[in-house]
PDB file of C-alpha atoms in Angstrom:
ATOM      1  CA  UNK A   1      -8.571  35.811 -16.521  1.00 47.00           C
ATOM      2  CA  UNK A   2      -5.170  36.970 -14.801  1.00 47.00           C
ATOM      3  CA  UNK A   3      -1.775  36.744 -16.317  1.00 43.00           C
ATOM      4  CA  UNK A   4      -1.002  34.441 -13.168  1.00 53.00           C
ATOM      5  CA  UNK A   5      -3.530  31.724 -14.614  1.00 86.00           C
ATOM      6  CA  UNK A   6      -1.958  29.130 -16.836  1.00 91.00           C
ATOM      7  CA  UNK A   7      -3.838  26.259 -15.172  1.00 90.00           C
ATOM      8  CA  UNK A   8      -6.984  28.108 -16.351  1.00 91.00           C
ATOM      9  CA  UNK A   9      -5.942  28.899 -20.005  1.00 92.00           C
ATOM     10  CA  UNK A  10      -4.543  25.061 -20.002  1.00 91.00           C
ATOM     11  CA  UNK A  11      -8.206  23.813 -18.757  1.00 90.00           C
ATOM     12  CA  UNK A  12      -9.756  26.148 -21.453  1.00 90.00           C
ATOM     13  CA  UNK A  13      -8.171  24.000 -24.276  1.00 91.00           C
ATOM     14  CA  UNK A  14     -10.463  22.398 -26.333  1.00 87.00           C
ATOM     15  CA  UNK A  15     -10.881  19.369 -28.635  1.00 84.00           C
ATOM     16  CA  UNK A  16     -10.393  20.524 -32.141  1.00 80.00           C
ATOM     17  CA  UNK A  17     -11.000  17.093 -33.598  1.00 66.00           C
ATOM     18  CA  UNK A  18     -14.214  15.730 -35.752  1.00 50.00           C
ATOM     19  CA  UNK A  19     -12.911  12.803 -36.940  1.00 40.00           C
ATOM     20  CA  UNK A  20     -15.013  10.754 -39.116  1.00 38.00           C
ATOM     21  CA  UNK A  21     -15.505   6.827 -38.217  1.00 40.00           C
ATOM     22  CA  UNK A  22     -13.590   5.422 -40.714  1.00 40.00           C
ATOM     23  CA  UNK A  23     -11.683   1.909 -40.820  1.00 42.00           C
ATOM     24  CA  UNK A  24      -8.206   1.387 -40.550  1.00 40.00           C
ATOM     25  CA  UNK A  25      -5.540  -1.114 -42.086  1.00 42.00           C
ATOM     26  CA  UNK A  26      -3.310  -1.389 -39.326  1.00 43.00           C
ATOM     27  CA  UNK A  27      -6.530  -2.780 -37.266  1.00 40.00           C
ATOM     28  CA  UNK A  28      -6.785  -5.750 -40.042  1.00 47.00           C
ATOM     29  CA  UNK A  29      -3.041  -6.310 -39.855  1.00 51.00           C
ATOM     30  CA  UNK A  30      -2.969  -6.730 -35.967  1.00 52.00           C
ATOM     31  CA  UNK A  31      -6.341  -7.919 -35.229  1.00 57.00           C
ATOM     32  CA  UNK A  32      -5.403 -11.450 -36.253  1.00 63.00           C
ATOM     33  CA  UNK A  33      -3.980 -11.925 -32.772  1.00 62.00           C
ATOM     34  CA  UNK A  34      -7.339 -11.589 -30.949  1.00 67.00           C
ATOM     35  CA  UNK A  35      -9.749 -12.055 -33.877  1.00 66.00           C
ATOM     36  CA  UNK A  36     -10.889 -15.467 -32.545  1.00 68.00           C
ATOM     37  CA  UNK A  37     -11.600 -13.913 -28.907  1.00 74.00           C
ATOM     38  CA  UNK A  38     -13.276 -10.969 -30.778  1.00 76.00           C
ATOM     39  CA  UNK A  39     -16.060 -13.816 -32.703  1.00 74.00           C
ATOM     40  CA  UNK A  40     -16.471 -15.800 -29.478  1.00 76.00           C
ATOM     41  CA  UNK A  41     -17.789 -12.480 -27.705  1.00 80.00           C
ATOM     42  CA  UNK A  42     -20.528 -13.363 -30.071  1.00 79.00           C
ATOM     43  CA  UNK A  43     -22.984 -10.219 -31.001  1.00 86.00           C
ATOM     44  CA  UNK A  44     -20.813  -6.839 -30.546  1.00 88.00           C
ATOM     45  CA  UNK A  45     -22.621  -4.213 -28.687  1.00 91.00           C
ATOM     46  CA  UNK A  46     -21.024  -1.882 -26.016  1.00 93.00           C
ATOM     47  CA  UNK A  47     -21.463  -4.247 -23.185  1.00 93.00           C
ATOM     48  CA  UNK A  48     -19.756  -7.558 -24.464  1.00 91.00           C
ATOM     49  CA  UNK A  49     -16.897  -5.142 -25.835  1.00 91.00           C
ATOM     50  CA  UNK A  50     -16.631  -3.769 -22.065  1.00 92.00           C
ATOM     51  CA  UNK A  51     -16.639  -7.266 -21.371  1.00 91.00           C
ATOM     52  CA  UNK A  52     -13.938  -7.813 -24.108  1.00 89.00           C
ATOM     53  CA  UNK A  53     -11.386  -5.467 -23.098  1.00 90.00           C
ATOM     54  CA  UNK A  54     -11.698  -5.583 -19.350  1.00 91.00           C
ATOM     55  CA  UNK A  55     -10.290  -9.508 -20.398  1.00 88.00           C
ATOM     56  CA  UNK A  56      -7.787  -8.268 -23.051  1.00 86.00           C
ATOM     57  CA  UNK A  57      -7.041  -4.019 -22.045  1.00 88.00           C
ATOM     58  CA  UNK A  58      -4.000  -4.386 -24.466  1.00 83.00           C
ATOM     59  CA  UNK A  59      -6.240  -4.011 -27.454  1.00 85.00           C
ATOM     60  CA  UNK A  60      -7.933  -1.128 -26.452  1.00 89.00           C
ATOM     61  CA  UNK A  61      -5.488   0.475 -29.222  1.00 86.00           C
ATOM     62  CA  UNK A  62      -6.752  -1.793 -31.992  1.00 83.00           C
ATOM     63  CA  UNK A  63     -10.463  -1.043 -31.177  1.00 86.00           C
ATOM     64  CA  UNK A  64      -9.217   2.499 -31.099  1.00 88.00           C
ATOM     65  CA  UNK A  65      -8.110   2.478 -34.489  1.00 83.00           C
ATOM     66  CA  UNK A  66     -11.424   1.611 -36.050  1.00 83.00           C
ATOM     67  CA  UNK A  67     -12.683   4.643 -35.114  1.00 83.00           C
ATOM     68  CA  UNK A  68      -9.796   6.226 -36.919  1.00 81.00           C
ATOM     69  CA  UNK A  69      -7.822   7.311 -34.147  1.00 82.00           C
ATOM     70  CA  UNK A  70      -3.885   6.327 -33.872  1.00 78.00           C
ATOM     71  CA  UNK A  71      -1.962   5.418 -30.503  1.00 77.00           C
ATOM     72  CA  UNK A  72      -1.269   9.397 -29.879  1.00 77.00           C
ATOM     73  CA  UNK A  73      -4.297  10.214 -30.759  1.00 82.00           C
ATOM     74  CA  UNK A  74      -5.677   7.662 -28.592  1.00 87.00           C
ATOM     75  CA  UNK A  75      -3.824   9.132 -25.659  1.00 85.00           C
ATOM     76  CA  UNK A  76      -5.121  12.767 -26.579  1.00 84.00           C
ATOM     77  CA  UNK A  77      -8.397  12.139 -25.936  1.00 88.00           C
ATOM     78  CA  UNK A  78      -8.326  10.362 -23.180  1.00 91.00           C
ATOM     79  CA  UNK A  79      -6.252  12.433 -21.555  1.00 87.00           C
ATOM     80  CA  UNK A  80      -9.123  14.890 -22.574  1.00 87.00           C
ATOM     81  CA  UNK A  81     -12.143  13.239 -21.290  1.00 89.00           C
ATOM     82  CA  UNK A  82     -10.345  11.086 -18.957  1.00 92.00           C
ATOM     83  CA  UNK A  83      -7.514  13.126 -17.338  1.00 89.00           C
ATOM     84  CA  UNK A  84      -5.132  10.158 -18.045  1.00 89.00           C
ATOM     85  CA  UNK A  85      -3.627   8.563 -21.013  1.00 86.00           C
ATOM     86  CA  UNK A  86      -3.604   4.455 -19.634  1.00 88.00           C
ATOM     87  CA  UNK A  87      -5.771   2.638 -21.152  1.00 89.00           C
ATOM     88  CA  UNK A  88      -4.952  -0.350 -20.241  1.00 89.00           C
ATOM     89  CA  UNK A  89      -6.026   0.959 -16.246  1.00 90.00           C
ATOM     90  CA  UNK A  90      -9.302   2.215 -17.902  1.00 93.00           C
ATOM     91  CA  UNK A  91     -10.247  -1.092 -19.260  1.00 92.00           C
ATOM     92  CA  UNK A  92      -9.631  -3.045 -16.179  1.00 92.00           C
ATOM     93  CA  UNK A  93     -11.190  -0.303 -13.900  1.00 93.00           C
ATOM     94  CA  UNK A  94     -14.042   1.465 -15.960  1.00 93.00           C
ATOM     95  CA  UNK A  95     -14.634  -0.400 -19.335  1.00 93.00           C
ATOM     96  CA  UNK A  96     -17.975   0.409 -19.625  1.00 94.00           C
ATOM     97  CA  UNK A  97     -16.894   4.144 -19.217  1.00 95.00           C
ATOM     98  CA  UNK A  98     -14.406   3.590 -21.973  1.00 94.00           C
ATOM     99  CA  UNK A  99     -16.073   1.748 -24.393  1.00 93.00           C
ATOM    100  CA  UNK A 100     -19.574   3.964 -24.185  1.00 94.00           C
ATOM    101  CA  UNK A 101     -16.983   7.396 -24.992  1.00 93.00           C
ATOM    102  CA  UNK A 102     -15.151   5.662 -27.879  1.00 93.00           C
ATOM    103  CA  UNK A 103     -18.643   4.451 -29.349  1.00 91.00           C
ATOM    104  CA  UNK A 104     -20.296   7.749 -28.577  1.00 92.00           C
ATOM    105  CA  UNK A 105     -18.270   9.968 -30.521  1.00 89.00           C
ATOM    106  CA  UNK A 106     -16.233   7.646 -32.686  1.00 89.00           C
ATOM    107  CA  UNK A 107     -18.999   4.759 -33.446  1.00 90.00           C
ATOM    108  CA  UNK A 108     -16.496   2.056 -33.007  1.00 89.00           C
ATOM    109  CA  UNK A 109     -19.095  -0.745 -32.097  1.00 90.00           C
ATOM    110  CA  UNK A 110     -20.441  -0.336 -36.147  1.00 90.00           C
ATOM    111  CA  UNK A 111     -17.038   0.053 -37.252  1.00 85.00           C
ATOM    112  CA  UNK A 112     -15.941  -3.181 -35.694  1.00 85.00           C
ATOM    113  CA  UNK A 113     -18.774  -5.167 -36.675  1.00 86.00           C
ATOM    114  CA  UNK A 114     -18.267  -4.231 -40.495  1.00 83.00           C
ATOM    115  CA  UNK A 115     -14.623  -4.635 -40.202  1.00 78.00           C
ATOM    116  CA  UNK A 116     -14.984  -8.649 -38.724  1.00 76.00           C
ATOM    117  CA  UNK A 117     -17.730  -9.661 -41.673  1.00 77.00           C
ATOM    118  CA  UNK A 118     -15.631  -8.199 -44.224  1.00 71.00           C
ATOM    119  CA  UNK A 119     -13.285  -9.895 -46.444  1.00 70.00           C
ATOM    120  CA  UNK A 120     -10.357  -7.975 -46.567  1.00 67.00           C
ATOM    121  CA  UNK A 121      -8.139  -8.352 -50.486  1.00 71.00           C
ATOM    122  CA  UNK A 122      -4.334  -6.743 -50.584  1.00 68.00           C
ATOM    123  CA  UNK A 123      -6.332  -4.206 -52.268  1.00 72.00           C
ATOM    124  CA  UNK A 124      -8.520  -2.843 -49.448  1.00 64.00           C
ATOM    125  CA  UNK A 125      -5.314  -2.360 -47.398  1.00 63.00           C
ATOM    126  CA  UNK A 126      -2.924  -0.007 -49.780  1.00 69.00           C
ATOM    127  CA  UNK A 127      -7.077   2.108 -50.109  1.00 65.00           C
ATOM    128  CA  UNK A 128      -6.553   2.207 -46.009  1.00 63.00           C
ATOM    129  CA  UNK A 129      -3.113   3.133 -45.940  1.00 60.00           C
ATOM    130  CA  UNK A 130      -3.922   5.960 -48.359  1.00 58.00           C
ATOM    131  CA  UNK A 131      -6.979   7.060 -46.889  1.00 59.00           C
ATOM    132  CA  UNK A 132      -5.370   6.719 -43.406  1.00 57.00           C
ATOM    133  CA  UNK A 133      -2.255   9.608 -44.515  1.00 54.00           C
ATOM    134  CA  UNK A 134      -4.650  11.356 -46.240  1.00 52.00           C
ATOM    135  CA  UNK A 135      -6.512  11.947 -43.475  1.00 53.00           C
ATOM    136  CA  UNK A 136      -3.977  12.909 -40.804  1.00 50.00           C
ATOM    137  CA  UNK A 137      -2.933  15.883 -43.498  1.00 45.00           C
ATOM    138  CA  UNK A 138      -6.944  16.866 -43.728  1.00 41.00           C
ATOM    139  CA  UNK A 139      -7.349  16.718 -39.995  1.00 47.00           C
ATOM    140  CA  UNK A 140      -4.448  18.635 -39.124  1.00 47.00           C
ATOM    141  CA  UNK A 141      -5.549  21.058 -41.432  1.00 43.00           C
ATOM    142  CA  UNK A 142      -9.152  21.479 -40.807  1.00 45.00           C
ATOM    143  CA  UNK A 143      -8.128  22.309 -36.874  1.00 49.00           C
ATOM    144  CA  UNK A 144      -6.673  25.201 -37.818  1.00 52.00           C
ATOM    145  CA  UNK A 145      -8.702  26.053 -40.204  1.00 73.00           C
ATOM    146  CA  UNK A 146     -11.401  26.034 -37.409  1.00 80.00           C
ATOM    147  CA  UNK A 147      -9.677  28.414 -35.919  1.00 88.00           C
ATOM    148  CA  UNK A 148      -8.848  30.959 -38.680  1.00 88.00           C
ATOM    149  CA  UNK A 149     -12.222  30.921 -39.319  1.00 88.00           C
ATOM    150  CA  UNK A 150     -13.105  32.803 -35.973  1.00 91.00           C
ATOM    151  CA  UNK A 151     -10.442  34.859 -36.047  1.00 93.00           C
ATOM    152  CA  UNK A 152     -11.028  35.893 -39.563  1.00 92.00           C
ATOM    153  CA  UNK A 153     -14.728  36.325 -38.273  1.00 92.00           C
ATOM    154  CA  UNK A 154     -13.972  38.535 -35.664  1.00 94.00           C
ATOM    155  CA  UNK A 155     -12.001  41.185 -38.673  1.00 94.00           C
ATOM    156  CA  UNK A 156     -14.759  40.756 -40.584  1.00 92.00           C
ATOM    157  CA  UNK A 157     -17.773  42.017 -38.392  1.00 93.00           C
ATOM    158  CA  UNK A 158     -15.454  44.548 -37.100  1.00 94.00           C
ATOM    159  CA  UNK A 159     -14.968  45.707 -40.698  1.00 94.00           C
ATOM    160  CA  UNK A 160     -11.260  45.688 -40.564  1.00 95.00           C
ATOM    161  CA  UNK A 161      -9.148  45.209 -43.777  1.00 94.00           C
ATOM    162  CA  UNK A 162      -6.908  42.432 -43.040  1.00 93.00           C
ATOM    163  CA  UNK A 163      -4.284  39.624 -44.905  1.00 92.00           C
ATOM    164  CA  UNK A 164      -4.208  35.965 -43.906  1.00 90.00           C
ATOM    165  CA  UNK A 165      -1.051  33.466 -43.863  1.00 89.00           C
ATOM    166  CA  UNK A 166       1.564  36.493 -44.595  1.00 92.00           C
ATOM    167  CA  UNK A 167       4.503  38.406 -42.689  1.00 94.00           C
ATOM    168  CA  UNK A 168       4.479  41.303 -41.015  1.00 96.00           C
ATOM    169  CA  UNK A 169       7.713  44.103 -40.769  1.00 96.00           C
ATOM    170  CA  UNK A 170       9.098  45.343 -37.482  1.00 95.00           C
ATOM    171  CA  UNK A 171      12.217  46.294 -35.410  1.00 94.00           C
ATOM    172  CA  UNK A 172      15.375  46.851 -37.639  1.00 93.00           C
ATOM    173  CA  UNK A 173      13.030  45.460 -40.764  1.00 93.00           C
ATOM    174  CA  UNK A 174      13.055  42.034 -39.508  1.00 95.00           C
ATOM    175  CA  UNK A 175      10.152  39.976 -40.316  1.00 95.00           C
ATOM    176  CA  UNK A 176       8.120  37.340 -38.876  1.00 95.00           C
ATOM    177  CA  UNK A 177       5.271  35.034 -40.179  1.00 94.00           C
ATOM    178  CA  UNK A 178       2.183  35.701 -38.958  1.00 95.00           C
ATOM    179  CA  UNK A 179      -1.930  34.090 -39.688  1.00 94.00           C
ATOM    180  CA  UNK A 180      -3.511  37.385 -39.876  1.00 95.00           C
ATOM    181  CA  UNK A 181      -2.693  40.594 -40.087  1.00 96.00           C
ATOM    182  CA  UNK A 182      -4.324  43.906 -39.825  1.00 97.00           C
ATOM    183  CA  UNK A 183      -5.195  45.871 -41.599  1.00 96.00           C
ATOM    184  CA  UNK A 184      -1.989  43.608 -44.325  1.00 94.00           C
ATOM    185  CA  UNK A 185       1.324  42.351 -44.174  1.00 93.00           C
ATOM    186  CA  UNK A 186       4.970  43.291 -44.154  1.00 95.00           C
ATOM    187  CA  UNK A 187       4.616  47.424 -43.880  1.00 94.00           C
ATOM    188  CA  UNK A 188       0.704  47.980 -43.438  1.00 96.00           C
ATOM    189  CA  UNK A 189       0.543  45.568 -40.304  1.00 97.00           C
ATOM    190  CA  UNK A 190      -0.553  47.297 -37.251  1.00 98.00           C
ATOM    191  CA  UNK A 191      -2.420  44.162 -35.122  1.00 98.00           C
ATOM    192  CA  UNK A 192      -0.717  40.495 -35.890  1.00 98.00           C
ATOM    193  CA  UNK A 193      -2.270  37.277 -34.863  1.00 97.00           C
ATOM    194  CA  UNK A 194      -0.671  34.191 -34.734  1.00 96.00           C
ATOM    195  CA  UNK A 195      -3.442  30.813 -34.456  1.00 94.00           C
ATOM    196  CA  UNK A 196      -2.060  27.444 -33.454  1.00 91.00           C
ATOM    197  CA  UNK A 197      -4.482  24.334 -33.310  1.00 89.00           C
ATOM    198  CA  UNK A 198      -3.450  21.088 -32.492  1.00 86.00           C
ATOM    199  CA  UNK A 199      -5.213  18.036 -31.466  1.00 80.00           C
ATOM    200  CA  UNK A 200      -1.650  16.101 -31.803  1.00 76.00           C
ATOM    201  CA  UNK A 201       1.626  16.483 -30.401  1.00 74.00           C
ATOM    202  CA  UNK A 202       5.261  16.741 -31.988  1.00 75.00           C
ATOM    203  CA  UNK A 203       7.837  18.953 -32.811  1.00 79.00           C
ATOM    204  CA  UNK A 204       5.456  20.515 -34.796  1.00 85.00           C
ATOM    205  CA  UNK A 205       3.932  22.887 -31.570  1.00 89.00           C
ATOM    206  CA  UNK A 206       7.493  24.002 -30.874  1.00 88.00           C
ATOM    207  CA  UNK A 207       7.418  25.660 -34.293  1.00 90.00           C
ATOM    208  CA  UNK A 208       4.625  26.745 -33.344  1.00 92.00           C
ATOM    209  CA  UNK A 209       6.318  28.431 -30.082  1.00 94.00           C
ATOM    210  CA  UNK A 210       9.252  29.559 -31.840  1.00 94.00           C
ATOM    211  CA  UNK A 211       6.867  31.299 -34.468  1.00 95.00           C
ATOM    212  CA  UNK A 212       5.143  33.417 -31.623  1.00 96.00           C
ATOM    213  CA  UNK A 213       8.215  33.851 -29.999  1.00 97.00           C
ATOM    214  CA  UNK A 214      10.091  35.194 -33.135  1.00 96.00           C
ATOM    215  CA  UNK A 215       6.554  37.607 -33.460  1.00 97.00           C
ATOM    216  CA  UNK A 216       7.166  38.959 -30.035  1.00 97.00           C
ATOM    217  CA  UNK A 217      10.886  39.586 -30.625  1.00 96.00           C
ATOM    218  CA  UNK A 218      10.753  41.663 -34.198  1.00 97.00           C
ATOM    219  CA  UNK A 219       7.221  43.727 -33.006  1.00 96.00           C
ATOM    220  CA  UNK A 220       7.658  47.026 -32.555  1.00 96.00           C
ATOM    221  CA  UNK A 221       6.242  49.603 -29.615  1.00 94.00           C
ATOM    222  CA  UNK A 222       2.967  51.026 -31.686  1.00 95.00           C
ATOM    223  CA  UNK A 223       2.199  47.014 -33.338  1.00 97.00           C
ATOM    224  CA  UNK A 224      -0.121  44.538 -31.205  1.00 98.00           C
ATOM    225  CA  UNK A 225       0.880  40.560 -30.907  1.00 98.00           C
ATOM    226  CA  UNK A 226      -2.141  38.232 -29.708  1.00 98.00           C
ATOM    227  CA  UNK A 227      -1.918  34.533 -29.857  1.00 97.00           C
ATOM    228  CA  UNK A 228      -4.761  32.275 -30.380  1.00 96.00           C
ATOM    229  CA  UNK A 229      -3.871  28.623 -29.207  1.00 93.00           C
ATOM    230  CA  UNK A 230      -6.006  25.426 -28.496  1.00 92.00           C
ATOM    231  CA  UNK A 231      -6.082  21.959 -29.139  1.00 89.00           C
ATOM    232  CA  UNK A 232      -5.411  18.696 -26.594  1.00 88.00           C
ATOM    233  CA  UNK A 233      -2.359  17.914 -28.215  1.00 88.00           C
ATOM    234  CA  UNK A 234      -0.643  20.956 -26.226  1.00 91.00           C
ATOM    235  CA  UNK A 235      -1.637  19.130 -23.137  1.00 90.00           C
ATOM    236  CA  UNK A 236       1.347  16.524 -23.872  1.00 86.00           C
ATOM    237  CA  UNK A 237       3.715  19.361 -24.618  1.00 88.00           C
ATOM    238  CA  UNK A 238       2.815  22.023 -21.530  1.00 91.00           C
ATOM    239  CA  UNK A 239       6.056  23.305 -21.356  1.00 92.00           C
ATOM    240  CA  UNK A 240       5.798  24.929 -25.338  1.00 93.00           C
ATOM    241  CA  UNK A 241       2.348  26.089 -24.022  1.00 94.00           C
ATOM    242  CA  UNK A 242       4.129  27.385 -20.681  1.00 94.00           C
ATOM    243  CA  UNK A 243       6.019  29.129 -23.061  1.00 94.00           C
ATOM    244  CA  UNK A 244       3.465  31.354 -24.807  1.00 95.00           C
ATOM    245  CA  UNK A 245       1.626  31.886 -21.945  1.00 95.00           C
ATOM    246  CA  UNK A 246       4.708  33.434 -20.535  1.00 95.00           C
ATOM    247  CA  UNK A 247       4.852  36.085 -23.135  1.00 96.00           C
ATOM    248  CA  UNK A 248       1.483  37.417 -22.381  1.00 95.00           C
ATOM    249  CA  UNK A 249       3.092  37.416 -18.412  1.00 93.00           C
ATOM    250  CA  UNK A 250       5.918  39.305 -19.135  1.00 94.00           C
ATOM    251  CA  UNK A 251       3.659  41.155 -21.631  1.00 94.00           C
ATOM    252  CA  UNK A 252       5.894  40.616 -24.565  1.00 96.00           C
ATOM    253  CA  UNK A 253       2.459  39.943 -26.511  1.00 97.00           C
ATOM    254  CA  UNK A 254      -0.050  41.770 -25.609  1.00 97.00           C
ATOM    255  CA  UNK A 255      -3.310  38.724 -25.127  1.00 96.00           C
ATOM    256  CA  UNK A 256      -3.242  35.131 -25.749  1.00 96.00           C
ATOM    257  CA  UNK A 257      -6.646  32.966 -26.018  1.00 95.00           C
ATOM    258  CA  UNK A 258      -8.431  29.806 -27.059  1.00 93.00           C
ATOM    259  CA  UNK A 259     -11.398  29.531 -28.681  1.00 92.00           C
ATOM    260  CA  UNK A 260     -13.336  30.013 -25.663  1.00 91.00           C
ATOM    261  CA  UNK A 261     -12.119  33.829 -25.453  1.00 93.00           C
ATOM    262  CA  UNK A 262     -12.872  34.895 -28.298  1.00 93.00           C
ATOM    263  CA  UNK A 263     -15.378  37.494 -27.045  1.00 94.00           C
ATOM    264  CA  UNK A 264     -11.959  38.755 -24.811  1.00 95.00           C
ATOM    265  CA  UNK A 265     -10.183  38.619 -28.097  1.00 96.00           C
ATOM    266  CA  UNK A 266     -12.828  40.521 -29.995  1.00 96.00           C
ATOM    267  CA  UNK A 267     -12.846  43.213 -27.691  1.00 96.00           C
ATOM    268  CA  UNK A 268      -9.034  43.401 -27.664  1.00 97.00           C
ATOM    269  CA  UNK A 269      -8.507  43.506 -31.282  1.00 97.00           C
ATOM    270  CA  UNK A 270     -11.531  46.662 -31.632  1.00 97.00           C
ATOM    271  CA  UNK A 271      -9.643  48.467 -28.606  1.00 97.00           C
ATOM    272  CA  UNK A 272      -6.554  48.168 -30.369  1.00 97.00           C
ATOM    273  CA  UNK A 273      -8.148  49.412 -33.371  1.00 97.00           C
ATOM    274  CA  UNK A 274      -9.275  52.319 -31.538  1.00 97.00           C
ATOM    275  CA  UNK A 275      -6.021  53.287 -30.385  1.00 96.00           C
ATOM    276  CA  UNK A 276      -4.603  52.544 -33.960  1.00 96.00           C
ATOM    277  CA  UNK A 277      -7.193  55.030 -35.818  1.00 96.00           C
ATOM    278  CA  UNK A 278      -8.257  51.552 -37.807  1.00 95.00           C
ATOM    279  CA  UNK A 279     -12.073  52.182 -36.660  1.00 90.00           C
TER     280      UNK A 279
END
């Protein structure tokens, strides 16, 4: 891959979510205003909901939900498997197409059904709204965990000492945070690697930018900078993305990847090692 190819590296993104079908409280707070519609479909399977939302696209959302995905979330992966975000197009135009991906990998056809039969108490919301936050917290942190955990792989079979979540020392003794370093923070860090998953957007992935950004600045001539970035939620915010890819261009970091380099990025980081007398 070229330096000039950011419409590659953007298409090499991947979808860091495995979100567990789970039920939702906002669904049984808004689902009053279509519940009747819902029962007269009769049996729910994946062709009378086609039917269902081709009639009413504006719940698409609220169908959505039971699957455990919010309205952002929602437009993430659609945007992923659909190359748009309306939904309300997609159930008028495709709804079979629609309905068969959010069943497929978010089971919302058994996750309905349970949700109309049951009998909801004041209770069984404030469980929801706790499970619900607790789960955007796990989430978030399980993507990135998914990828420290090939990173970290990648030290390991090389047999390079290394220090996760720390800081690393350079230019004038500034310091900047990075997820791994080898072969240890502050003083002893020689290759730095900063990892940024996200399935969601926010101001959360310009953080993220600023954090790579503020590696690149403070590394010195003889220290290495790669970046390892995925998740769809930097589709929504290209121009942050634009932004790290444009270090690696102007070769202020010296490789940035997504999960589906990381045979690039292993053979980087044992190169660099090489060159650094680490192996």
């Amino acid at each position: 891959m070229t330096a000039s190819s950011f419409e590659l590296f953007r298409d090499s993104l991947s979808n860091l979510d495995k979100v567990a079908p789970r039920k939702d409280s906002q669904m049984v707070q808004s689902i009053n205003e279509v519940l009747v519609e819902l029962r007269n479909t009769g049996d729910i399977t994946r062709e009378s909901l086609a039917r269902f939302v081709k009639v009413f696209p504006d719940t698409v959302p609220l169908i959505a939900t039971t699957g455990g995905l919010g309205q952002e979330q929602l437009k993430n992966q659609l945007r992923f498997k659909f190359n748009t975000t309306a939904w309300l197009s997609l159930a008028k135009k495709s709804p079979s197409d629609l309905i068969d991906f959010l069943d497929t990998e978010f089971d919302v056809v058994n996750q309905l059904k349970r949700e109309l039969t049951k009998e909801w108490t004041y209770s069984d919301v404030l469980v929801e709204r706790h499970l619900w936050s607790k789960k955007q917290g796990a989430s978030s942190v399980g993507r990135g965990r998914k990828i420290e955990d090939e990173v970290e792989k990648i030290a390991k079979e090389l047999g390079l000492p290394y220090a996760m979540r720390t800081r690393f020392k350079g230019r004038a003794n500034e310091t900047a945070p990075c997820d791994l370093a080898i072969p240890g923070g502050m003083d002893e860090a020689q290759i730095v690697i900063g990892m940024k998953g996200f399935n969601s957007t926010g101001s959360k992935l310009t953080d993220a930018v600023v954090e790579v950004e503020k590696m690149a600045s403070v590394r010195l001539p003889n220290q290495y900078v790669f970046a390892v970035i995925d998740g769809i939620g930097w589709l929504s915010r290209q121009s942050d993305l634009r932004r790290i890819f444009a270090l690696w261009e102007t070769k202020q970091i010296d490789g940035v990847y997504t999960l589906r380099h990381m045979e690039r990025l292993r053979e980087d980081i044992k190169n660099a090692a090489h060159r650094l007398n680490l192996l």
